[in-house]
Amino acid sequence: MREQILCYAIRYHGEWHAIKQAILRNEEWERCDYDGYYVTIYDKEYPQCFLQLEYPPWILFYAGRLELCSLPSCAVIGSRMPTQRSIHITQQVVKQLADRYVIVSGLAKGIDAGAHTAACNKHTIGIIGCGLDVVYPKENARLYAYMKQSQLILSEYPKGTKPLAYHFPWRNRLIAALSDSIVVIEAKKRSGTLLTVNEALNLSKPIYCIPHAFADPAGYGCNLLISQGANILVDEADIALI
């Protein structure tokens, strides 16, 4: 099945439901040459954490150290256009967490990039919504290059796949599944970050949030989550309890 799933993934650009239908139909396939590493749901190296998902990825393309998926991990996520305060808080949070956890995020600009960068001297995993040869956003090119060599980047999508908008909400379920807990640094009322939180809640993962000022639109999502029962992070003593 390994080679068969690779063929379907390339044929259907990593689209989960299309691959499922191809498997159910036992669609005709042929061996494909692929320049890169990958693991399928039928391989013993497949990260077991993804099997808890309703839609576990059929295949994961990766660059770097796949064994990082087996270590305790914590997602650090937030806005793509964060305030300077939140950028500073991200560095503080990750500095403390990275001694105990692999830091997981989505390699987007903003909080994601800040979390990965702060964890680069330890361990970090980026999960992206495009092919591993597509750098998105371009401003993260140096971070991508470093993480491919020394950390880990994962994707459901084969090389050449563009960063289509609907790929990112879909990949958020992988961030949630891979992480033992989720830390939200900054999130607006309507935010892709909250989609990751919803996925994590479905998996009964604990959520931790940085509180924001009253009526602050940049942090409305964090305050809302806290009001709904998420754990609040007030100081470094709280971070130590994650």
JSON list of C-alpha atoms in Angstrom, two decimals:
[
{"chain": "A", "resi": 1, "resn": "MET", "atom": "CA", "xyz": [0.00, 0.00, 0.00]},
{"chain": "A", "resi": 2, "resn": "ARG", "atom": "CA", "xyz": [2.91, 2.38, 0.57]},
{"chain": "A", "resi": 3, "resn": "GLU", "atom": "CA", "xyz": [3.66, 2.92, -3.12]},
{"chain": "A", "resi": 4, "resn": "GLN", "atom": "CA", "xyz": [-0.02, 2.91, -3.99]},
{"chain": "A", "resi": 5, "resn": "ILE", "atom": "CA", "xyz": [-0.85, 5.71, -1.54]},
{"chain": "A", "resi": 6, "resn": "LEU", "atom": "CA", "xyz": [2.10, 7.75, -2.79]},
{"chain": "A", "resi": 7, "resn": "CYS", "atom": "CA", "xyz": [0.75, 7.45, -6.33]},
{"chain": "A", "resi": 8, "resn": "TYR", "atom": "CA", "xyz": [-2.71, 8.58, -5.27]},
{"chain": "A", "resi": 9, "resn": "ALA", "atom": "CA", "xyz": [-1.31, 11.44, -3.17]},
{"chain": "A", "resi": 10, "resn": "ILE", "atom": "CA", "xyz": [0.65, 12.76, -6.14]},
{"chain": "A", "resi": 11, "resn": "ARG", "atom": "CA", "xyz": [-2.27, 12.25, -8.52]},
{"chain": "A", "resi": 12, "resn": "TYR", "atom": "CA", "xyz": [-4.74, 14.06, -6.26]},
{"chain": "A", "resi": 13, "resn": "HIS", "atom": "CA", "xyz": [-2.34, 16.65, -4.78]},
{"chain": "A", "resi": 14, "resn": "GLY", "atom": "CA", "xyz": [-2.70, 15.23, -1.27]},
{"chain": "A", "resi": 15, "resn": "GLU", "atom": "CA", "xyz": [-6.48, 15.70, -1.07]},
{"chain": "A", "resi": 16, "resn": "TRP", "atom": "CA", "xyz": [-7.66, 13.38, 1.70]},
{"chain": "A", "resi": 17, "resn": "HIS", "atom": "CA", "xyz": [-11.12, 12.48, 0.38]},
{"chain": "A", "resi": 18, "resn": "ALA", "atom": "CA", "xyz": [-9.89, 11.90, -3.17]},
{"chain": "A", "resi": 19, "resn": "ILE", "atom": "CA", "xyz": [-7.22, 9.52, -1.87]},
{"chain": "A", "resi": 20, "resn": "LYS", "atom": "CA", "xyz": [-9.86, 7.68, 0.17]},
{"chain": "A", "resi": 21, "resn": "GLN", "atom": "CA", "xyz": [-12.07, 7.17, -2.87]},
{"chain": "A", "resi": 22, "resn": "ALA", "atom": "CA", "xyz": [-9.09, 5.94, -4.91]},
{"chain": "A", "resi": 23, "resn": "ILE", "atom": "CA", "xyz": [-8.30, 3.38, -2.20]},
{"chain": "A", "resi": 24, "resn": "LEU", "atom": "CA", "xyz": [-11.93, 2.22, -1.96]},
{"chain": "A", "resi": 25, "resn": "ARG", "atom": "CA", "xyz": [-12.10, 1.79, -5.75]},
{"chain": "A", "resi": 26, "resn": "ASN", "atom": "CA", "xyz": [-8.66, 0.18, -5.80]},
{"chain": "A", "resi": 27, "resn": "GLU", "atom": "CA", "xyz": [-7.94, 2.63, -8.58]},
{"chain": "A", "resi": 28, "resn": "GLU", "atom": "CA", "xyz": [-5.28, 1.74, -11.11]},
{"chain": "A", "resi": 29, "resn": "TRP", "atom": "CA", "xyz": [-1.87, 3.00, -10.08]},
{"chain": "A", "resi": 30, "resn": "GLU", "atom": "CA", "xyz": [1.81, 2.81, -10.97]},
{"chain": "A", "resi": 31, "resn": "ARG", "atom": "CA", "xyz": [5.03, 3.34, -9.07]},
{"chain": "A", "resi": 32, "resn": "CYS", "atom": "CA", "xyz": [6.06, 6.98, -8.82]},
{"chain": "A", "resi": 33, "resn": "ASP", "atom": "CA", "xyz": [9.46, 8.50, -8.34]},
{"chain": "A", "resi": 34, "resn": "TYR", "atom": "CA", "xyz": [9.41, 10.96, -5.47]},
{"chain": "A", "resi": 35, "resn": "ASP", "atom": "CA", "xyz": [12.41, 13.01, -4.43]},
{"chain": "A", "resi": 36, "resn": "GLY", "atom": "CA", "xyz": [11.89, 13.19, -0.69]},
{"chain": "A", "resi": 37, "resn": "TYR", "atom": "CA", "xyz": [10.89, 11.35, 2.44]},
{"chain": "A", "resi": 38, "resn": "TYR", "atom": "CA", "xyz": [7.39, 10.21, 3.29]},
{"chain": "A", "resi": 39, "resn": "VAL", "atom": "CA", "xyz": [5.55, 7.84, 5.62]},
{"chain": "A", "resi": 40, "resn": "THR", "atom": "CA", "xyz": [2.10, 6.34, 5.10]},
{"chain": "A", "resi": 41, "resn": "ILE", "atom": "CA", "xyz": [-0.59, 5.25, 7.51]},
{"chain": "A", "resi": 42, "resn": "TYR", "atom": "CA", "xyz": [0.44, 1.64, 6.86]},
{"chain": "A", "resi": 43, "resn": "ASP", "atom": "CA", "xyz": [4.09, 2.14, 7.86]},
{"chain": "A", "resi": 44, "resn": "LYS", "atom": "CA", "xyz": [5.37, 1.28, 11.33]},
{"chain": "A", "resi": 45, "resn": "GLU", "atom": "CA", "xyz": [7.12, 4.68, 11.49]},
{"chain": "A", "resi": 46, "resn": "TYR", "atom": "CA", "xyz": [3.81, 6.52, 11.10]},
{"chain": "A", "resi": 47, "resn": "PRO", "atom": "CA", "xyz": [3.28, 8.84, 14.13]},
{"chain": "A", "resi": 48, "resn": "GLN", "atom": "CA", "xyz": [0.61, 7.12, 16.22]},
{"chain": "A", "resi": 49, "resn": "CYS", "atom": "CA", "xyz": [-0.81, 10.39, 17.53]},
{"chain": "A", "resi": 50, "resn": "PHE", "atom": "CA", "xyz": [-2.54, 11.00, 14.19]},
{"chain": "A", "resi": 51, "resn": "LEU", "atom": "CA", "xyz": [-4.58, 7.81, 14.46]},
{"chain": "A", "resi": 52, "resn": "GLN", "atom": "CA", "xyz": [-6.81, 9.52, 17.04]},
{"chain": "A", "resi": 53, "resn": "LEU", "atom": "CA", "xyz": [-8.15, 11.81, 14.31]},
{"chain": "A", "resi": 54, "resn": "GLU", "atom": "CA", "xyz": [-11.40, 11.24, 12.46]},
{"chain": "A", "resi": 55, "resn": "TYR", "atom": "CA", "xyz": [-9.40, 11.86, 9.30]},
{"chain": "A", "resi": 56, "resn": "PRO", "atom": "CA", "xyz": [-5.84, 10.68, 9.92]},
{"chain": "A", "resi": 57, "resn": "PRO", "atom": "CA", "xyz": [-3.51, 11.62, 7.06]},
{"chain": "A", "resi": 58, "resn": "TRP", "atom": "CA", "xyz": [-2.96, 8.83, 4.55]},
{"chain": "A", "resi": 59, "resn": "ILE", "atom": "CA", "xyz": [0.56, 10.06, 3.95]},
{"chain": "A", "resi": 60, "resn": "LEU", "atom": "CA", "xyz": [2.95, 12.55, 5.50]},
{"chain": "A", "resi": 61, "resn": "PHE", "atom": "CA", "xyz": [5.77, 14.09, 3.53]},
{"chain": "A", "resi": 62, "resn": "TYR", "atom": "CA", "xyz": [8.58, 15.30, 5.73]},
{"chain": "A", "resi": 63, "resn": "ALA", "atom": "CA", "xyz": [12.00, 16.88, 5.88]},
{"chain": "A", "resi": 64, "resn": "GLY", "atom": "CA", "xyz": [14.13, 16.55, 8.98]},
{"chain": "A", "resi": 65, "resn": "ARG", "atom": "CA", "xyz": [13.82, 14.34, 12.03]},
{"chain": "A", "resi": 66, "resn": "LEU", "atom": "CA", "xyz": [10.60, 12.33, 12.07]},
{"chain": "A", "resi": 67, "resn": "GLU", "atom": "CA", "xyz": [11.50, 10.90, 15.49]},
{"chain": "A", "resi": 68, "resn": "LEU", "atom": "CA", "xyz": [10.63, 14.29, 17.04]},
{"chain": "A", "resi": 69, "resn": "CYS", "atom": "CA", "xyz": [6.97, 13.27, 16.67]},
{"chain": "A", "resi": 70, "resn": "SER", "atom": "CA", "xyz": [7.43, 10.70, 19.43]},
{"chain": "A", "resi": 71, "resn": "LEU", "atom": "CA", "xyz": [8.55, 13.26, 22.04]},
{"chain": "A", "resi": 72, "resn": "PRO", "atom": "CA", "xyz": [6.29, 15.24, 24.39]},
{"chain": "A", "resi": 73, "resn": "SER", "atom": "CA", "xyz": [5.09, 18.33, 22.53]},
{"chain": "A", "resi": 74, "resn": "CYS", "atom": "CA", "xyz": [3.21, 21.58, 22.99]},
{"chain": "A", "resi": 75, "resn": "ALA", "atom": "CA", "xyz": [1.66, 23.77, 20.30]},
{"chain": "A", "resi": 76, "resn": "VAL", "atom": "CA", "xyz": [2.25, 27.51, 20.47]},
{"chain": "A", "resi": 77, "resn": "ILE", "atom": "CA", "xyz": [-0.07, 29.34, 18.11]},
{"chain": "A", "resi": 78, "resn": "GLY", "atom": "CA", "xyz": [-1.55, 32.76, 17.45]},
{"chain": "A", "resi": 79, "resn": "SER", "atom": "CA", "xyz": [-2.06, 35.67, 15.12]},
{"chain": "A", "resi": 80, "resn": "ARG", "atom": "CA", "xyz": [-0.24, 36.18, 11.84]},
{"chain": "A", "resi": 81, "resn": "MET", "atom": "CA", "xyz": [-0.09, 39.91, 12.63]},
{"chain": "A", "resi": 82, "resn": "PRO", "atom": "CA", "xyz": [0.67, 39.99, 16.35]},
{"chain": "A", "resi": 83, "resn": "THR", "atom": "CA", "xyz": [1.35, 42.94, 18.59]},
{"chain": "A", "resi": 84, "resn": "GLN", "atom": "CA", "xyz": [4.90, 43.52, 19.82]},
{"chain": "A", "resi": 85, "resn": "ARG", "atom": "CA", "xyz": [3.70, 42.50, 23.27]},
{"chain": "A", "resi": 86, "resn": "SER", "atom": "CA", "xyz": [2.61, 39.11, 21.97]},
{"chain": "A", "resi": 87, "resn": "ILE", "atom": "CA", "xyz": [5.87, 38.59, 20.08]},
{"chain": "A", "resi": 88, "resn": "HIS", "atom": "CA", "xyz": [7.77, 39.17, 23.33]},
{"chain": "A", "resi": 89, "resn": "ILE", "atom": "CA", "xyz": [5.43, 36.87, 25.27]},
{"chain": "A", "resi": 90, "resn": "THR", "atom": "CA", "xyz": [5.91, 34.13, 22.67]},
{"chain": "A", "resi": 91, "resn": "GLN", "atom": "CA", "xyz": [9.65, 34.24, 23.26]},
{"chain": "A", "resi": 92, "resn": "GLN", "atom": "CA", "xyz": [9.18, 34.06, 27.02]},
{"chain": "A", "resi": 93, "resn": "VAL", "atom": "CA", "xyz": [6.71, 31.17, 26.83]},
{"chain": "A", "resi": 94, "resn": "VAL", "atom": "CA", "xyz": [8.75, 29.12, 24.37]},
{"chain": "A", "resi": 95, "resn": "LYS", "atom": "CA", "xyz": [11.99, 29.70, 26.26]},
{"chain": "A", "resi": 96, "resn": "GLN", "atom": "CA", "xyz": [10.41, 28.02, 29.28]},
{"chain": "A", "resi": 97, "resn": "LEU", "atom": "CA", "xyz": [8.50, 25.28, 27.45]},
{"chain": "A", "resi": 98, "resn": "ALA", "atom": "CA", "xyz": [11.25, 24.20, 25.06]},
{"chain": "A", "resi": 99, "resn": "ASP", "atom": "CA", "xyz": [13.25, 22.54, 27.83]},
{"chain": "A", "resi": 100, "resn": "ARG", "atom": "CA", "xyz": [10.38, 20.07, 28.29]},
{"chain": "A", "resi": 101, "resn": "TYR", "atom": "CA", "xyz": [8.50, 19.96, 25.01]},
{"chain": "A", "resi": 102, "resn": "VAL", "atom": "CA", "xyz": [8.97, 19.94, 21.29]},
{"chain": "A", "resi": 103, "resn": "ILE", "atom": "CA", "xyz": [7.35, 23.19, 20.12]},
{"chain": "A", "resi": 104, "resn": "VAL", "atom": "CA", "xyz": [4.73, 22.64, 17.41]},
{"chain": "A", "resi": 105, "resn": "SER", "atom": "CA", "xyz": [3.27, 25.34, 15.19]},
{"chain": "A", "resi": 106, "resn": "GLY", "atom": "CA", "xyz": [2.19, 26.07, 11.62]},
{"chain": "A", "resi": 107, "resn": "LEU", "atom": "CA", "xyz": [5.19, 27.91, 10.14]},
{"chain": "A", "resi": 108, "resn": "ALA", "atom": "CA", "xyz": [3.01, 30.89, 9.27]},
{"chain": "A", "resi": 109, "resn": "LYS", "atom": "CA", "xyz": [4.24, 34.43, 9.83]},
{"chain": "A", "resi": 110, "resn": "GLY", "atom": "CA", "xyz": [3.69, 36.06, 13.18]},
{"chain": "A", "resi": 111, "resn": "ILE", "atom": "CA", "xyz": [3.35, 33.94, 16.31]},
{"chain": "A", "resi": 112, "resn": "ASP", "atom": "CA", "xyz": [4.07, 30.67, 14.49]},
{"chain": "A", "resi": 113, "resn": "ALA", "atom": "CA", "xyz": [7.39, 31.90, 13.12]},
{"chain": "A", "resi": 114, "resn": "GLY", "atom": "CA", "xyz": [8.27, 33.43, 16.47]},
{"chain": "A", "resi": 115, "resn": "ALA", "atom": "CA", "xyz": [7.58, 30.16, 18.28]},
{"chain": "A", "resi": 116, "resn": "HIS", "atom": "CA", "xyz": [9.69, 28.10, 15.88]},
{"chain": "A", "resi": 117, "resn": "THR", "atom": "CA", "xyz": [12.54, 30.60, 15.98]},
{"chain": "A", "resi": 118, "resn": "ALA", "atom": "CA", "xyz": [12.58, 30.70, 19.77]},
{"chain": "A", "resi": 119, "resn": "ALA", "atom": "CA", "xyz": [12.73, 26.89, 19.88]},
{"chain": "A", "resi": 120, "resn": "CYS", "atom": "CA", "xyz": [15.35, 26.36, 17.18]},
{"chain": "A", "resi": 121, "resn": "ASN", "atom": "CA", "xyz": [18.12, 25.72, 19.72]},
{"chain": "A", "resi": 122, "resn": "LYS", "atom": "CA", "xyz": [15.96, 22.90, 21.15]},
{"chain": "A", "resi": 123, "resn": "HIS", "atom": "CA", "xyz": [13.29, 21.02, 19.15]},
{"chain": "A", "resi": 124, "resn": "THR", "atom": "CA", "xyz": [10.45, 22.26, 16.95]},
{"chain": "A", "resi": 125, "resn": "ILE", "atom": "CA", "xyz": [8.03, 20.89, 14.34]},
{"chain": "A", "resi": 126, "resn": "GLY", "atom": "CA", "xyz": [6.28, 22.89, 11.64]},
{"chain": "A", "resi": 127, "resn": "ILE", "atom": "CA", "xyz": [3.15, 21.59, 9.91]},
{"chain": "A", "resi": 128, "resn": "ILE", "atom": "CA", "xyz": [2.41, 23.31, 6.62]},
{"chain": "A", "resi": 129, "resn": "GLY", "atom": "CA", "xyz": [-0.42, 23.44, 4.10]},
{"chain": "A", "resi": 130, "resn": "CYS", "atom": "CA", "xyz": [1.58, 23.11, 0.88]},
{"chain": "A", "resi": 131, "resn": "GLY", "atom": "CA", "xyz": [4.40, 21.08, -0.65]},
{"chain": "A", "resi": 132, "resn": "LEU", "atom": "CA", "xyz": [7.73, 20.99, 1.16]},
{"chain": "A", "resi": 133, "resn": "ASP", "atom": "CA", "xyz": [9.37, 22.76, -1.76]},
{"chain": "A", "resi": 134, "resn": "VAL", "atom": "CA", "xyz": [6.97, 25.70, -1.54]},
{"chain": "A", "resi": 135, "resn": "VAL", "atom": "CA", "xyz": [8.05, 28.35, 0.98]},
{"chain": "A", "resi": 136, "resn": "TYR", "atom": "CA", "xyz": [5.01, 30.16, 2.32]},
{"chain": "A", "resi": 137, "resn": "PRO", "atom": "CA", "xyz": [5.27, 32.87, 3.41]},
{"chain": "A", "resi": 138, "resn": "LYS", "atom": "CA", "xyz": [8.48, 33.84, 1.60]},
{"chain": "A", "resi": 139, "resn": "GLU", "atom": "CA", "xyz": [9.72, 35.75, 4.63]},
{"chain": "A", "resi": 140, "resn": "ASN", "atom": "CA", "xyz": [10.20, 32.44, 6.43]},
{"chain": "A", "resi": 141, "resn": "ALA", "atom": "CA", "xyz": [12.66, 31.09, 3.83]},
{"chain": "A", "resi": 142, "resn": "ARG", "atom": "CA", "xyz": [15.65, 30.97, 6.19]},
{"chain": "A", "resi": 143, "resn": "LEU", "atom": "CA", "xyz": [13.56, 29.39, 8.93]},
{"chain": "A", "resi": 144, "resn": "TYR", "atom": "CA", "xyz": [12.27, 26.74, 6.49]},
{"chain": "A", "resi": 145, "resn": "ALA", "atom": "CA", "xyz": [15.80, 25.92, 5.34]},
{"chain": "A", "resi": 146, "resn": "TYR", "atom": "CA", "xyz": [17.06, 25.52, 8.90]},
{"chain": "A", "resi": 147, "resn": "MET", "atom": "CA", "xyz": [14.12, 23.43, 10.08]},
{"chain": "A", "resi": 148, "resn": "LYS", "atom": "CA", "xyz": [14.36, 21.06, 7.11]},
{"chain": "A", "resi": 149, "resn": "GLN", "atom": "CA", "xyz": [17.93, 20.28, 8.07]},
{"chain": "A", "resi": 150, "resn": "SER", "atom": "CA", "xyz": [17.87, 20.32, 11.88]},
{"chain": "A", "resi": 151, "resn": "GLN", "atom": "CA", "xyz": [14.24, 20.11, 13.03]},
{"chain": "A", "resi": 152, "resn": "LEU", "atom": "CA", "xyz": [11.12, 18.75, 11.28]},
{"chain": "A", "resi": 153, "resn": "ILE", "atom": "CA", "xyz": [8.60, 19.98, 8.72]},
{"chain": "A", "resi": 154, "resn": "LEU", "atom": "CA", "xyz": [5.50, 17.89, 7.93]},
{"chain": "A", "resi": 155, "resn": "SER", "atom": "CA", "xyz": [2.90, 18.14, 5.18]},
{"chain": "A", "resi": 156, "resn": "GLU", "atom": "CA", "xyz": [0.09, 16.02, 3.76]},
{"chain": "A", "resi": 157, "resn": "TYR", "atom": "CA", "xyz": [0.82, 17.55, 0.38]},
{"chain": "A", "resi": 158, "resn": "PRO", "atom": "CA", "xyz": [3.42, 16.38, -2.15]},
{"chain": "A", "resi": 159, "resn": "LYS", "atom": "CA", "xyz": [6.01, 18.71, -3.60]},
{"chain": "A", "resi": 160, "resn": "GLY", "atom": "CA", "xyz": [4.64, 21.29, -5.98]},
{"chain": "A", "resi": 161, "resn": "THR", "atom": "CA", "xyz": [1.32, 21.67, -4.15]},
{"chain": "A", "resi": 162, "resn": "LYS", "atom": "CA", "xyz": [0.37, 25.32, -3.77]},
{"chain": "A", "resi": 163, "resn": "PRO", "atom": "CA", "xyz": [-0.67, 26.88, -0.42]},
{"chain": "A", "resi": 164, "resn": "LEU", "atom": "CA", "xyz": [-4.40, 26.97, -1.13]},
{"chain": "A", "resi": 165, "resn": "ALA", "atom": "CA", "xyz": [-6.50, 28.74, 1.50]},
{"chain": "A", "resi": 166, "resn": "TYR", "atom": "CA", "xyz": [-8.55, 25.70, 2.52]},
{"chain": "A", "resi": 167, "resn": "HIS", "atom": "CA", "xyz": [-5.41, 23.64, 3.19]},
{"chain": "A", "resi": 168, "resn": "PHE", "atom": "CA", "xyz": [-4.66, 25.59, 6.36]},
{"chain": "A", "resi": 169, "resn": "PRO", "atom": "CA", "xyz": [-7.84, 24.96, 8.38]},
{"chain": "A", "resi": 170, "resn": "TRP", "atom": "CA", "xyz": [-7.49, 21.29, 7.36]},
{"chain": "A", "resi": 171, "resn": "ARG", "atom": "CA", "xyz": [-3.87, 21.05, 8.51]},
{"chain": "A", "resi": 172, "resn": "ASN", "atom": "CA", "xyz": [-4.82, 22.53, 11.89]},
{"chain": "A", "resi": 173, "resn": "ARG", "atom": "CA", "xyz": [-6.16, 19.14, 12.98]},
{"chain": "A", "resi": 174, "resn": "LEU", "atom": "CA", "xyz": [-2.60, 17.79, 12.65]},
{"chain": "A", "resi": 175, "resn": "ILE", "atom": "CA", "xyz": [-1.22, 20.50, 14.93]},
{"chain": "A", "resi": 176, "resn": "ALA", "atom": "CA", "xyz": [-3.86, 19.59, 17.51]},
{"chain": "A", "resi": 177, "resn": "ALA", "atom": "CA", "xyz": [-3.26, 15.84, 17.25]},
{"chain": "A", "resi": 178, "resn": "LEU", "atom": "CA", "xyz": [0.52, 16.08, 17.48]},
{"chain": "A", "resi": 179, "resn": "SER", "atom": "CA", "xyz": [0.48, 18.32, 20.56]},
{"chain": "A", "resi": 180, "resn": "ASP", "atom": "CA", "xyz": [-0.10, 17.28, 24.17]},
{"chain": "A", "resi": 181, "resn": "SER", "atom": "CA", "xyz": [-1.40, 20.76, 24.95]},
{"chain": "A", "resi": 182, "resn": "ILE", "atom": "CA", "xyz": [-2.10, 24.05, 23.15]},
{"chain": "A", "resi": 183, "resn": "VAL", "atom": "CA", "xyz": [-0.92, 27.53, 24.14]},
{"chain": "A", "resi": 184, "resn": "VAL", "atom": "CA", "xyz": [-2.72, 30.44, 22.47]},
{"chain": "A", "resi": 185, "resn": "ILE", "atom": "CA", "xyz": [-0.72, 33.67, 22.55]},
{"chain": "A", "resi": 186, "resn": "GLU", "atom": "CA", "xyz": [-3.03, 36.00, 20.66]},
{"chain": "A", "resi": 187, "resn": "ALA", "atom": "CA", "xyz": [-6.27, 35.49, 18.73]},
{"chain": "A", "resi": 188, "resn": "LYS", "atom": "CA", "xyz": [-9.00, 37.74, 17.41]},
{"chain": "A", "resi": 189, "resn": "LYS", "atom": "CA", "xyz": [-12.71, 36.96, 17.61]},
{"chain": "A", "resi": 190, "resn": "ARG", "atom": "CA", "xyz": [-12.57, 35.29, 14.19]},
{"chain": "A", "resi": 191, "resn": "SER", "atom": "CA", "xyz": [-9.27, 33.53, 13.83]},
{"chain": "A", "resi": 192, "resn": "GLY", "atom": "CA", "xyz": [-7.75, 30.44, 12.26]},
{"chain": "A", "resi": 193, "resn": "THR", "atom": "CA", "xyz": [-6.13, 29.90, 15.63]},
{"chain": "A", "resi": 194, "resn": "LEU", "atom": "CA", "xyz": [-9.55, 29.12, 17.10]},
{"chain": "A", "resi": 195, "resn": "LEU", "atom": "CA", "xyz": [-10.03, 26.38, 14.50]},
{"chain": "A", "resi": 196, "resn": "THR", "atom": "CA", "xyz": [-6.95, 24.65, 15.89]},
{"chain": "A", "resi": 197, "resn": "VAL", "atom": "CA", "xyz": [-8.35, 25.07, 19.40]},
{"chain": "A", "resi": 198, "resn": "ASN", "atom": "CA", "xyz": [-11.65, 23.45, 18.34]},
{"chain": "A", "resi": 199, "resn": "GLU", "atom": "CA", "xyz": [-9.74, 20.49, 16.91]},
{"chain": "A", "resi": 200, "resn": "ALA", "atom": "CA", "xyz": [-7.78, 20.19, 20.17]},
{"chain": "A", "resi": 201, "resn": "LEU", "atom": "CA", "xyz": [-10.96, 20.32, 22.25]},
{"chain": "A", "resi": 202, "resn": "ASN", "atom": "CA", "xyz": [-12.41, 17.48, 20.17]},
{"chain": "A", "resi": 203, "resn": "LEU", "atom": "CA", "xyz": [-9.33, 15.48, 21.18]},
{"chain": "A", "resi": 204, "resn": "SER", "atom": "CA", "xyz": [-9.62, 16.53, 24.86]},
{"chain": "A", "resi": 205, "resn": "LYS", "atom": "CA", "xyz": [-6.33, 18.41, 24.78]},
{"chain": "A", "resi": 206, "resn": "PRO", "atom": "CA", "xyz": [-5.81, 21.11, 27.45]},
{"chain": "A", "resi": 207, "resn": "ILE", "atom": "CA", "xyz": [-5.89, 24.73, 26.24]},
{"chain": "A", "resi": 208, "resn": "TYR", "atom": "CA", "xyz": [-3.85, 27.55, 27.80]},
{"chain": "A", "resi": 209, "resn": "CYS", "atom": "CA", "xyz": [-4.31, 31.22, 26.93]},
{"chain": "A", "resi": 210, "resn": "ILE", "atom": "CA", "xyz": [-2.53, 34.50, 27.51]},
{"chain": "A", "resi": 211, "resn": "PRO", "atom": "CA", "xyz": [-5.03, 37.07, 28.88]},
{"chain": "A", "resi": 212, "resn": "HIS", "atom": "CA", "xyz": [-5.46, 40.41, 27.10]},
{"chain": "A", "resi": 213, "resn": "ALA", "atom": "CA", "xyz": [-6.76, 43.82, 28.08]},
{"chain": "A", "resi": 214, "resn": "PHE", "atom": "CA", "xyz": [-10.48, 44.55, 28.26]},
{"chain": "A", "resi": 215, "resn": "ALA", "atom": "CA", "xyz": [-12.01, 45.14, 24.79]},
{"chain": "A", "resi": 216, "resn": "ASP", "atom": "CA", "xyz": [-8.66, 44.51, 23.06]},
{"chain": "A", "resi": 217, "resn": "PRO", "atom": "CA", "xyz": [-9.67, 43.17, 19.61]},
{"chain": "A", "resi": 218, "resn": "ALA", "atom": "CA", "xyz": [-6.28, 41.49, 19.10]},
{"chain": "A", "resi": 219, "resn": "GLY", "atom": "CA", "xyz": [-6.85, 39.29, 22.15]},
{"chain": "A", "resi": 220, "resn": "TYR", "atom": "CA", "xyz": [-10.64, 38.87, 22.09]},
{"chain": "A", "resi": 221, "resn": "GLY", "atom": "CA", "xyz": [-10.35, 35.20, 21.14]},
{"chain": "A", "resi": 222, "resn": "CYS", "atom": "CA", "xyz": [-8.02, 34.46, 24.04]},
{"chain": "A", "resi": 223, "resn": "ASN", "atom": "CA", "xyz": [-10.28, 36.20, 26.55]},
{"chain": "A", "resi": 224, "resn": "LEU", "atom": "CA", "xyz": [-13.31, 34.39, 25.15]},
{"chain": "A", "resi": 225, "resn": "LEU", "atom": "CA", "xyz": [-11.59, 31.01, 25.53]},
{"chain": "A", "resi": 226, "resn": "ILE", "atom": "CA", "xyz": [-10.64, 31.84, 29.12]},
{"chain": "A", "resi": 227, "resn": "SER", "atom": "CA", "xyz": [-14.24, 32.80, 29.87]},
{"chain": "A", "resi": 228, "resn": "GLN", "atom": "CA", "xyz": [-15.29, 29.42, 28.47]},
{"chain": "A", "resi": 229, "resn": "GLY", "atom": "CA", "xyz": [-12.91, 27.48, 30.71]},
{"chain": "A", "resi": 230, "resn": "ALA", "atom": "CA", "xyz": [-9.47, 27.55, 29.11]},
{"chain": "A", "resi": 231, "resn": "ASN", "atom": "CA", "xyz": [-6.50, 27.70, 31.49]},
{"chain": "A", "resi": 232, "resn": "ILE", "atom": "CA", "xyz": [-5.14, 31.21, 32.01]},
{"chain": "A", "resi": 233, "resn": "LEU", "atom": "CA", "xyz": [-1.40, 31.93, 31.91]},
{"chain": "A", "resi": 234, "resn": "VAL", "atom": "CA", "xyz": [-0.70, 34.88, 34.19]},
{"chain": "A", "resi": 235, "resn": "ASP", "atom": "CA", "xyz": [3.05, 34.49, 34.78]},
{"chain": "A", "resi": 236, "resn": "GLU", "atom": "CA", "xyz": [6.00, 32.11, 34.44]},
{"chain": "A", "resi": 237, "resn": "ALA", "atom": "CA", "xyz": [4.78, 30.07, 37.41]},
{"chain": "A", "resi": 238, "resn": "ASP", "atom": "CA", "xyz": [1.70, 29.16, 35.38]},
{"chain": "A", "resi": 239, "resn": "ILE", "atom": "CA", "xyz": [3.82, 28.18, 32.37]},
{"chain": "A", "resi": 240, "resn": "ALA", "atom": "CA", "xyz": [5.80, 25.83, 34.60]},
{"chain": "A", "resi": 241, "resn": "LEU", "atom": "CA", "xyz": [2.58, 23.91, 35.31]},
{"chain": "A", "resi": 242, "resn": "ILE", "atom": "CA", "xyz": [1.89, 23.06, 31.66]}
]
